[in-house]
Amino acid sequence: VRVAQARARVAAVFGPGGDLAAAVSGYVARDSQRDMALAVFDAIVERATLVAEAGTGTGKTFAYLVPALLAGGKVLVSTGTRTLQDQVFGKDIAALKAALGLAVDVALLKGRQNYVCLHRLQRTEAEGRLGSRQEVMQLRSVARFARISATGDRAELPDVPEGSGLWPAVTSTRENCLGTECPQFDPCFVYRARRAAQAADVVVVNHHLFLADLAMRDDSIREFLPAADTVVLDEAHQLPKIASDFFGTGWSIAQVTELAVDARSAGLRHAPDGASWVALTQRIEQSLRELRLRLAESGLTAGSRTALERVPRLERLAERLAAVDTPLAALAQAVEANAGREPELDAIGPRTALLRAQVGAWKAAVDSIEARGDDAGADPDSMDADAGASGDGERDAAAPQGDASVRWIAMSAQGAQFHATPLVPGEAFARARERQPQAWILTSATLTLAGRFDQYLAEVGLPAARTVRWESPFDFRTQGLLYLPESMPSPLAADFPEQVAEIVWPAIHAAGGRAFLLCTTLRAVERCALRLRALMDRDGADLPLLVQGVATRRHLLDTFRRAGNAVLVGSVSFWEGIDVRGDALSLVAIDKLPFAPPDDPVVEARIRRLRAIGRNPFLDYQLPQAVTLLKQGVGRLIRDERDRGVLMILDDRILTKPYGRTVLNSLPPFARSRRLDDVVAFFRRPGDTNA
Ligand code: SF4
């Protein structure tokens, strides 16, 4: 009876005369929102797994929060983006608490790297060894902030940029944190946030933290996760990608460098007579420099991602990896010889062991490729750069048969990261789900492909989950127009970006700016922007042109919103986590369907694996991914009942290829046209402020 009463209460909250209508200004009662809330409620009661797609405008946040809060028990909400995490914590839950008169205790929990580490801050201040004057100033800011902040959350300190080299010195990692041995344990921001999370009824985290925990890589929410009765994973379309990162393993040159720095510091302070700490750690740093140099000599450039098999002259990489292990082994011995003198020095031991194991695993992997006599790495230029729909038997033969993961190297300006990424992250995800006996709700506006959940369920390894789907309540037929221009340039044309700019410009002009032009490569972004600038000058159009790369993403978006007539040219990274409501964004144009680059090591390995097991990698993997991204982009265009906009796609494969129909069927039912006149008329219609 109590369950039936609670269910009736959930339904009543969403009614025309319910709590939300009474308390939230402008609230519109919608059947789909109430139905979703009831489906979530049922899943919570039955501790089931529910996968729910709710189109833009359904009001899915309230639809899962209301049943989760009214069902009682502990709730864990995880989001994909920081924007949504802040919105759920700071806005939505607060509004619901007031509307429903609930006294629930809510906590926001982030990964440890978001909080200032008091111990490392103190150590950095005492040692005073910093890279630049700017970092010295930033250190002062952080120290002042740590004294007055209640949370130590670095998001509250915007004057020290996210990318500052200071942050690693004043935040902790799981490896270098001293935990209960730390002299700063009581006031520690990280542990204070965790204690608050444990005591709370509702905890809001993000997928990185949630998955790190599931993958047993962090202990931040481990105490909380098993205790939660309900787990809600919003923006669940991001889970497969993030899961593949988190269920993998990896190490980096930066991590080993940091170990050397910490070991030198701890050794000199706590056991100056115990070993030649400076010499020991300098040998590690030297071996890392030589490893980085070796990779660069092999042709790996900053920003590249290369499968291990494709690195030329692997035997020399094996030598360099062995050369990193030798001084690490010496460090391990020195730490062992000084065991028990000081916890900070003792903590170096397990970190060294962990990194030695990783370096050793990579050396073994290189040796094994060498022993197989693979020469797939000899010619990286021979990679197939097409969308991957065609077969490539030779490359398949070179694939590590039966391998469940791919090893690859990401190069940065100063360092390199060594990753092993699982090819079937769903298996690990499903195992983790089995360990947790609570209800799991996975939701997003973009989970299906042409109305079907199969692909997504396979990706997350939950084929037996309940699924349910609600269409967006928006009237897409009148609010949106899909414009497929009559002439589309060949994606193979040398001047493709310039042609794109030429074709897009009249539509941008008709919209009076207010446009995103999204390109699939950064090079195309530059070239399209250059041509657009020339066209604007030619026609005397005074529209702000914002180009990715010239300022931070946040700054570009703020400027775009404020301007009201700007044109932003960016890569597909601008498709997600962006909320530009109203008239400021009325045209989204994309140059090509956003297929993941098939020469990316992870994408390529997944393609190979699917082919090896007789599946079609294009239909089963690349197409669903591209469609999800496309749907995310469309979701940026129409944000509420009053929004209107044009989606323009310049990739003729949408019309000429058989899969084009799947893409079109996955998009909202916009009116469609191939004529520029219709676009002009759309923007002239009453209701458009640019008319
Ligand atoms: S407990 Fe860990 S995170 Fe907290 S202050 Fe100490 S080292 Fe830093």
Tab-separated table of N, CA, C and O in Angstrom, residues 60-137:
chain	number	residue	atom	x	y	z
A	60	LYS	N	13.682	15.734	-18.161
A	60	LYS	CA	14.069	14.448	-17.584
A	60	LYS	C	14.732	14.574	-16.213
A	60	LYS	O	14.657	13.651	-15.415
A	61	THR	N	15.347	15.721	-15.928
A	61	THR	CA	16.013	15.839	-14.627
A	61	THR	C	14.989	15.741	-13.491
A	61	THR	O	15.172	14.975	-12.543
A	62	PHE	N	13.898	16.484	-13.615
A	62	PHE	CA	12.842	16.371	-12.597
A	62	PHE	C	12.216	14.978	-12.646
A	62	PHE	O	11.826	14.430	-11.621
A	63	ALA	N	12.123	14.404	-13.866
A	63	ALA	CA	11.460	13.102	-14.014
A	63	ALA	C	12.215	11.985	-13.293
A	63	ALA	O	11.620	10.985	-12.940
A	64	TYR	N	13.525	12.137	-13.094
A	64	TYR	CA	14.203	11.108	-12.284
A	64	TYR	C	14.427	11.562	-10.839
A	64	TYR	O	14.458	10.755	-9.932
A	65	LEU	N	14.562	12.884	-10.644
A	65	LEU	CA	14.822	13.330	-9.270
A	65	LEU	C	13.595	13.145	-8.375
A	65	LEU	O	13.724	12.730	-7.223
A	66	VAL	N	12.412	13.446	-8.890
A	66	VAL	CA	11.209	13.362	-8.048
A	66	VAL	C	11.002	11.935	-7.526
A	66	VAL	O	10.922	11.727	-6.311
A	67	PRO	N	10.957	10.902	-8.396
A	67	PRO	CA	10.774	9.551	-7.848
A	67	PRO	C	11.938	9.118	-6.959
A	67	PRO	O	11.732	8.439	-5.951
A	68	ALA	N	13.167	9.529	-7.341
A	68	ALA	CA	14.320	9.123	-6.538
A	68	ALA	C	14.225	9.723	-5.130
A	68	ALA	O	14.491	9.049	-4.133
A	69	LEU	N	13.806	10.985	-5.045
A	69	LEU	CA	13.712	11.631	-3.731
A	69	LEU	C	12.516	11.087	-2.944
A	69	LEU	O	12.608	10.854	-1.741
A	70	LEU	N	11.385	10.883	-3.634
A	70	LEU	CA	10.190	10.430	-2.914
A	70	LEU	C	10.275	8.951	-2.513
A	70	LEU	O	9.647	8.532	-1.544
A	71	ALA	N	11.042	8.164	-3.261
A	71	ALA	CA	11.171	6.742	-2.902
A	71	ALA	C	11.993	6.578	-1.629
A	71	ALA	O	11.967	5.538	-0.992
A	72	GLY	N	12.728	7.618	-1.260
A	72	GLY	CA	13.546	7.546	-0.049
A	72	GLY	C	14.829	6.786	-0.324
A	72	GLY	O	15.086	6.346	-1.436
A	73	GLY	N	15.649	6.641	0.709
A	73	GLY	CA	16.920	5.941	0.538
A	73	GLY	C	17.975	6.855	-0.052
A	73	GLY	O	17.720	8.030	-0.330
A	74	LYS	N	19.164	6.290	-0.230
A	74	LYS	CA	20.275	7.097	-0.734
A	74	LYS	C	20.277	7.114	-2.253
A	74	LYS	O	19.991	6.105	-2.894
A	75	VAL	N	20.615	8.276	-2.780
A	75	VAL	CA	20.584	8.449	-4.234
A	75	VAL	C	21.946	8.953	-4.708
A	75	VAL	O	22.527	9.857	-4.104
A	76	LEU	N	22.436	8.344	-5.775
A	76	LEU	CA	23.662	8.834	-6.399
A	76	LEU	C	23.307	9.280	-7.814
A	76	LEU	O	22.764	8.498	-8.592
A	77	VAL	N	23.577	10.551	-8.121
A	77	VAL	CA	23.317	11.052	-9.471
A	77	VAL	C	24.669	11.342	-10.116
A	77	VAL	O	25.507	12.024	-9.523
A	78	SER	N	24.884	10.806	-11.307
A	78	SER	CA	26.145	11.065	-12.003
A	78	SER	C	25.848	11.716	-13.351
A	78	SER	O	24.934	11.303	-14.060
A	79	THR	N	26.616	12.743	-13.699
A	79	THR	CA	26.396	13.442	-14.971
A	79	THR	C	27.658	13.353	-15.831
A	79	THR	O	28.744	13.085	-15.317
A	80	GLY	N	27.485	13.614	-17.121
A	80	GLY	CA	28.632	13.557	-18.022
A	80	GLY	C	29.432	14.846	-18.014
A	80	GLY	O	30.648	14.831	-18.100
A	81	THR	N	28.723	15.972	-17.895
A	81	THR	CA	29.424	17.255	-17.970
A	81	THR	C	29.348	17.991	-16.637
A	81	THR	O	28.436	17.776	-15.853
A	82	ARG	N	30.329	18.871	-16.456
A	82	ARG	CA	30.363	19.663	-15.235
A	82	ARG	C	29.182	20.629	-15.192
A	82	ARG	O	28.631	20.917	-14.143
A	83	THR	N	28.797	21.132	-16.390
A	83	THR	CA	27.670	22.070	-16.456
A	83	THR	C	26.426	21.429	-15.850
A	83	THR	O	25.731	22.040	-15.036
A	84	LEU	N	26.140	20.201	-16.250
A	84	LEU	CA	24.930	19.549	-15.732
A	84	LEU	C	25.099	19.187	-14.252
A	84	LEU	O	24.151	19.285	-13.466
A	85	GLN	N	26.314	18.795	-13.874
A	85	GLN	CA	26.547	18.461	-12.461
A	85	GLN	C	26.218	19.665	-11.584
A	85	GLN	O	25.513	19.553	-10.581
A	86	ASP	N	26.705	20.840	-11.992
A	86	ASP	CA	26.434	22.055	-11.224
A	86	ASP	C	24.951	22.397	-11.257
A	86	ASP	O	24.383	22.833	-10.263
A	87	GLN	N	24.321	22.179	-12.418
A	87	GLN	CA	22.901	22.519	-12.530
A	87	GLN	C	22.031	21.611	-11.649
A	87	GLN	O	21.133	22.075	-10.955
A	88	VAL	N	22.320	20.312	-11.668
A	88	VAL	CA	21.532	19.370	-10.848
A	88	VAL	C	21.710	19.691	-9.370
A	88	VAL	O	20.746	19.760	-8.607
A	89	PHE	N	22.987	19.942	-8.970
A	89	PHE	CA	23.258	20.197	-7.555
A	89	PHE	C	22.753	21.575	-7.125
A	89	PHE	O	22.054	21.714	-6.128
A	90	GLY	N	23.123	22.591	-7.911
A	90	GLY	CA	22.854	23.961	-7.464
A	90	GLY	C	21.438	24.445	-7.749
A	90	GLY	O	20.935	25.331	-7.066
A	91	LYS	N	20.793	23.874	-8.764
A	91	LYS	CA	19.504	24.433	-9.174
A	91	LYS	C	18.350	23.449	-9.005
A	91	LYS	O	17.402	23.690	-8.266
A	92	ASP	N	18.454	22.303	-9.697
A	92	ASP	CA	17.297	21.405	-9.787
A	92	ASP	C	16.921	20.788	-8.435
A	92	ASP	O	15.745	20.767	-8.066
A	93	ILE	N	17.911	20.268	-7.715
A	93	ILE	CA	17.566	19.617	-6.440
A	93	ILE	C	17.064	20.662	-5.450
A	93	ILE	O	16.094	20.429	-4.716
A	94	ALA	N	17.689	21.836	-5.466
A	94	ALA	CA	17.244	22.901	-4.553
A	94	ALA	C	15.790	23.276	-4.863
A	94	ALA	O	14.961	23.425	-3.947
A	95	ALA	N	15.457	23.394	-6.157
A	95	ALA	CA	14.081	23.756	-6.542
A	95	ALA	C	13.097	22.681	-6.091
A	95	ALA	O	12.008	22.985	-5.589
A	96	LEU	N	13.492	21.416	-6.246
A	96	LEU	CA	12.581	20.328	-5.861
A	96	LEU	C	12.405	20.229	-4.347
A	96	LEU	O	11.313	19.951	-3.853
A	97	LYS	N	13.494	20.462	-3.627
A	97	LYS	CA	13.387	20.425	-2.159
A	97	LYS	C	12.350	21.444	-1.704
A	97	LYS	O	11.509	21.173	-0.849
A	98	ALA	N	12.423	22.639	-2.321
A	98	ALA	CA	11.477	23.694	-1.938
A	98	ALA	C	10.064	23.328	-2.397
A	98	ALA	O	9.101	23.439	-1.631
A	99	ALA	N	9.927	22.830	-3.631
A	99	ALA	CA	8.593	22.545	-4.169
A	99	ALA	C	7.914	21.405	-3.418
A	99	ALA	O	6.707	21.430	-3.193
A	100	LEU	N	8.688	20.393	-3.044
A	100	LEU	CA	8.091	19.212	-2.407
A	100	LEU	C	8.191	19.260	-0.879
A	100	LEU	O	7.729	18.348	-0.191
A	101	GLY	N	8.830	20.299	-0.366
A	101	GLY	CA	8.974	20.417	1.085
A	101	GLY	C	9.797	19.276	1.673
A	101	GLY	O	9.486	18.751	2.745
A	102	LEU	N	10.866	18.877	0.966
A	102	LEU	CA	11.690	17.752	1.440
A	102	LEU	C	12.926	18.271	2.172
A	102	LEU	O	13.523	19.266	1.759
A	103	ALA	N	13.288	17.580	3.227
A	103	ALA	CA	14.494	17.976	3.960
A	103	ALA	C	15.591	16.957	3.689
A	103	ALA	O	15.937	16.163	4.556
A	104	VAL	N	16.085	16.924	2.445
A	104	VAL	CA	17.153	15.965	2.150
A	104	VAL	C	18.503	16.676	2.145
A	104	VAL	O	18.609	17.843	1.789
A	105	ASP	N	19.509	15.914	2.557
A	105	ASP	CA	20.851	16.451	2.633
A	105	ASP	C	21.583	16.094	1.327
A	105	ASP	O	21.645	14.926	0.956
A	106	VAL	N	22.096	17.108	0.641
A	106	VAL	CA	22.683	16.879	-0.691
A	106	VAL	C	24.167	17.256	-0.683
A	106	VAL	O	24.554	18.249	-0.069
A	107	ALA	N	24.991	16.465	-1.344
A	107	ALA	CA	26.425	16.786	-1.423
A	107	ALA	C	26.899	16.695	-2.864
A	107	ALA	O	26.389	15.895	-3.647
A	108	LEU	N	27.867	17.547	-3.174
A	108	LEU	CA	28.504	17.522	-4.493
A	108	LEU	C	29.891	16.925	-4.294
A	108	LEU	O	30.634	17.372	-3.410
A	109	LEU	N	30.218	15.908	-5.053
A	109	LEU	CA	31.537	15.297	-4.879
A	109	LEU	C	32.252	15.233	-6.218
A	109	LEU	O	31.715	14.736	-7.210
A	110	LYS	N	33.483	15.752	-6.230
A	110	LYS	CA	34.271	15.728	-7.469
A	110	LYS	C	35.496	14.844	-7.263
A	110	LYS	O	35.787	14.431	-6.143
A	111	GLY	N	36.209	14.610	-8.327
A	111	GLY	CA	37.454	13.843	-8.237
A	111	GLY	C	38.484	14.614	-7.425
A	111	GLY	O	38.445	15.850	-7.370
A	112	ARG	N	39.432	13.907	-6.811
A	112	ARG	CA	40.356	14.558	-5.870
A	112	ARG	C	41.188	15.663	-6.522
A	112	ARG	O	41.589	16.615	-5.864
A	113	GLN	N	41.420	15.554	-7.813
A	113	GLN	CA	42.254	16.577	-8.457
A	113	GLN	C	41.564	17.937	-8.510
A	113	GLN	O	42.171	18.933	-8.882
A	114	ASN	N	40.290	17.978	-8.136
A	114	ASN	CA	39.569	19.256	-8.108
A	114	ASN	C	39.766	20.022	-6.806
A	114	ASN	O	39.357	21.172	-6.695
A	115	TYR	N	40.333	19.375	-5.805
A	115	TYR	CA	40.470	20.031	-4.503
A	115	TYR	C	41.937	20.339	-4.211
A	115	TYR	O	42.819	19.512	-4.502
A	116	VAL	N	42.180	21.482	-3.602
A	116	VAL	CA	43.544	21.814	-3.190
A	116	VAL	C	43.988	20.803	-2.133
A	116	VAL	O	43.230	20.462	-1.232
A	117	CYS	N	45.210	20.298	-2.297
A	117	CYS	CA	45.778	19.361	-1.306
A	117	CYS	C	46.619	20.187	-0.341
A	117	CYS	O	47.633	20.774	-0.731
A	118	LEU	N	46.195	20.264	0.897
A	118	LEU	CA	46.870	21.136	1.868
A	118	LEU	C	48.312	20.699	2.109
A	118	LEU	O	49.206	21.524	2.264
A	119	HIS	N	48.538	19.392	2.101
A	119	HIS	CA	49.890	18.893	2.353
A	119	HIS	C	50.839	19.275	1.219
A	119	HIS	O	51.931	19.802	1.448
A	120	ARG	N	50.406	19.058	0.003
A	120	ARG	CA	51.276	19.374	-1.127
A	120	ARG	C	51.432	20.885	-1.303
A	120	ARG	O	52.473	21.374	-1.721
A	121	LEU	N	50.407	21.622	-0.966
A	121	LEU	CA	50.496	23.081	-1.008
A	121	LEU	C	51.583	23.552	-0.035
A	121	LEU	O	52.459	24.352	-0.400
A	122	GLN	N	51.525	23.012	1.167
A	122	GLN	CA	52.507	23.397	2.187
A	122	GLN	C	53.926	23.040	1.723
A	122	GLN	O	54.853	23.836	1.844
A	123	ARG	N	54.066	21.849	1.161
A	123	ARG	CA	55.373	21.393	0.704
A	123	ARG	C	55.897	22.284	-0.425
A	123	ARG	O	57.049	22.694	-0.431
A	124	THR	N	55.011	22.627	-1.355
A	124	THR	CA	55.433	23.468	-2.485
A	124	THR	C	55.826	24.857	-1.992
A	124	THR	O	56.805	25.444	-2.461
A	125	GLU	N	55.084	25.371	-1.015
A	125	GLU	CA	55.437	26.693	-0.461
A	125	GLU	C	56.801	26.640	0.212
A	125	GLU	O	57.616	27.547	0.057
A	126	ALA	N	57.062	25.542	0.932
A	126	ALA	CA	58.324	25.434	1.668
A	126	ALA	C	59.500	25.285	0.716
A	126	ALA	O	60.569	25.859	0.932
A	127	GLU	N	59.317	24.559	-0.373
A	127	GLU	CA	60.440	24.291	-1.276
A	127	GLU	C	60.674	25.422	-2.261
A	127	GLU	O	61.793	25.641	-2.708
A	128	GLY	N	59.617	26.137	-2.587
A	128	GLY	CA	59.735	27.313	-3.447
A	128	GLY	C	60.325	27.062	-4.820
A	128	GLY	O	60.889	27.955	-5.422
A	129	ARG	N	60.260	25.807	-5.333
A	129	ARG	CA	60.816	25.538	-6.668
A	129	ARG	C	59.689	25.523	-7.687
A	129	ARG	O	58.956	24.556	-7.796
A	130	LEU	N	59.541	26.624	-8.410
A	130	LEU	CA	58.443	26.690	-9.371
A	130	LEU	C	58.977	27.099	-10.737
A	130	LEU	O	60.061	27.677	-10.844
A	131	GLY	N	58.172	26.803	-11.767
A	131	GLY	CA	58.636	26.988	-13.134
A	131	GLY	C	58.750	28.437	-13.576
A	131	GLY	O	59.590	28.770	-14.404
A	132	SER	N	57.917	29.334	-13.031
A	132	SER	CA	57.918	30.710	-13.544
A	132	SER	C	57.428	31.673	-12.465
A	132	SER	O	56.849	31.263	-11.458
A	133	ARG	N	57.640	32.961	-12.748
A	133	ARG	CA	57.163	33.996	-11.823
A	133	ARG	C	55.643	33.930	-11.706
A	133	ARG	O	55.060	34.143	-10.649
A	134	GLN	N	55.040	33.617	-12.848
A	134	GLN	CA	53.582	33.528	-12.882
A	134	GLN	C	53.081	32.443	-11.905
A	134	GLN	O	52.121	32.651	-11.176
A	135	GLU	N	53.803	31.320	-11.885
A	135	GLU	CA	53.389	30.247	-10.983
A	135	GLU	C	53.591	30.646	-9.521
A	135	GLU	O	52.843	30.215	-8.646
A	136	VAL	N	54.613	31.484	-9.264
A	136	VAL	CA	54.826	31.960	-7.892
A	136	VAL	C	53.615	32.785	-7.452
A	136	VAL	O	53.091	32.627	-6.345
A	137	MET	N	53.145	33.655	-8.355
A	137	MET	CA	51.955	34.474	-8.046
A	137	MET	C	50.733	33.570	-7.839
A	137	MET	O	49.932	33.768	-6.931
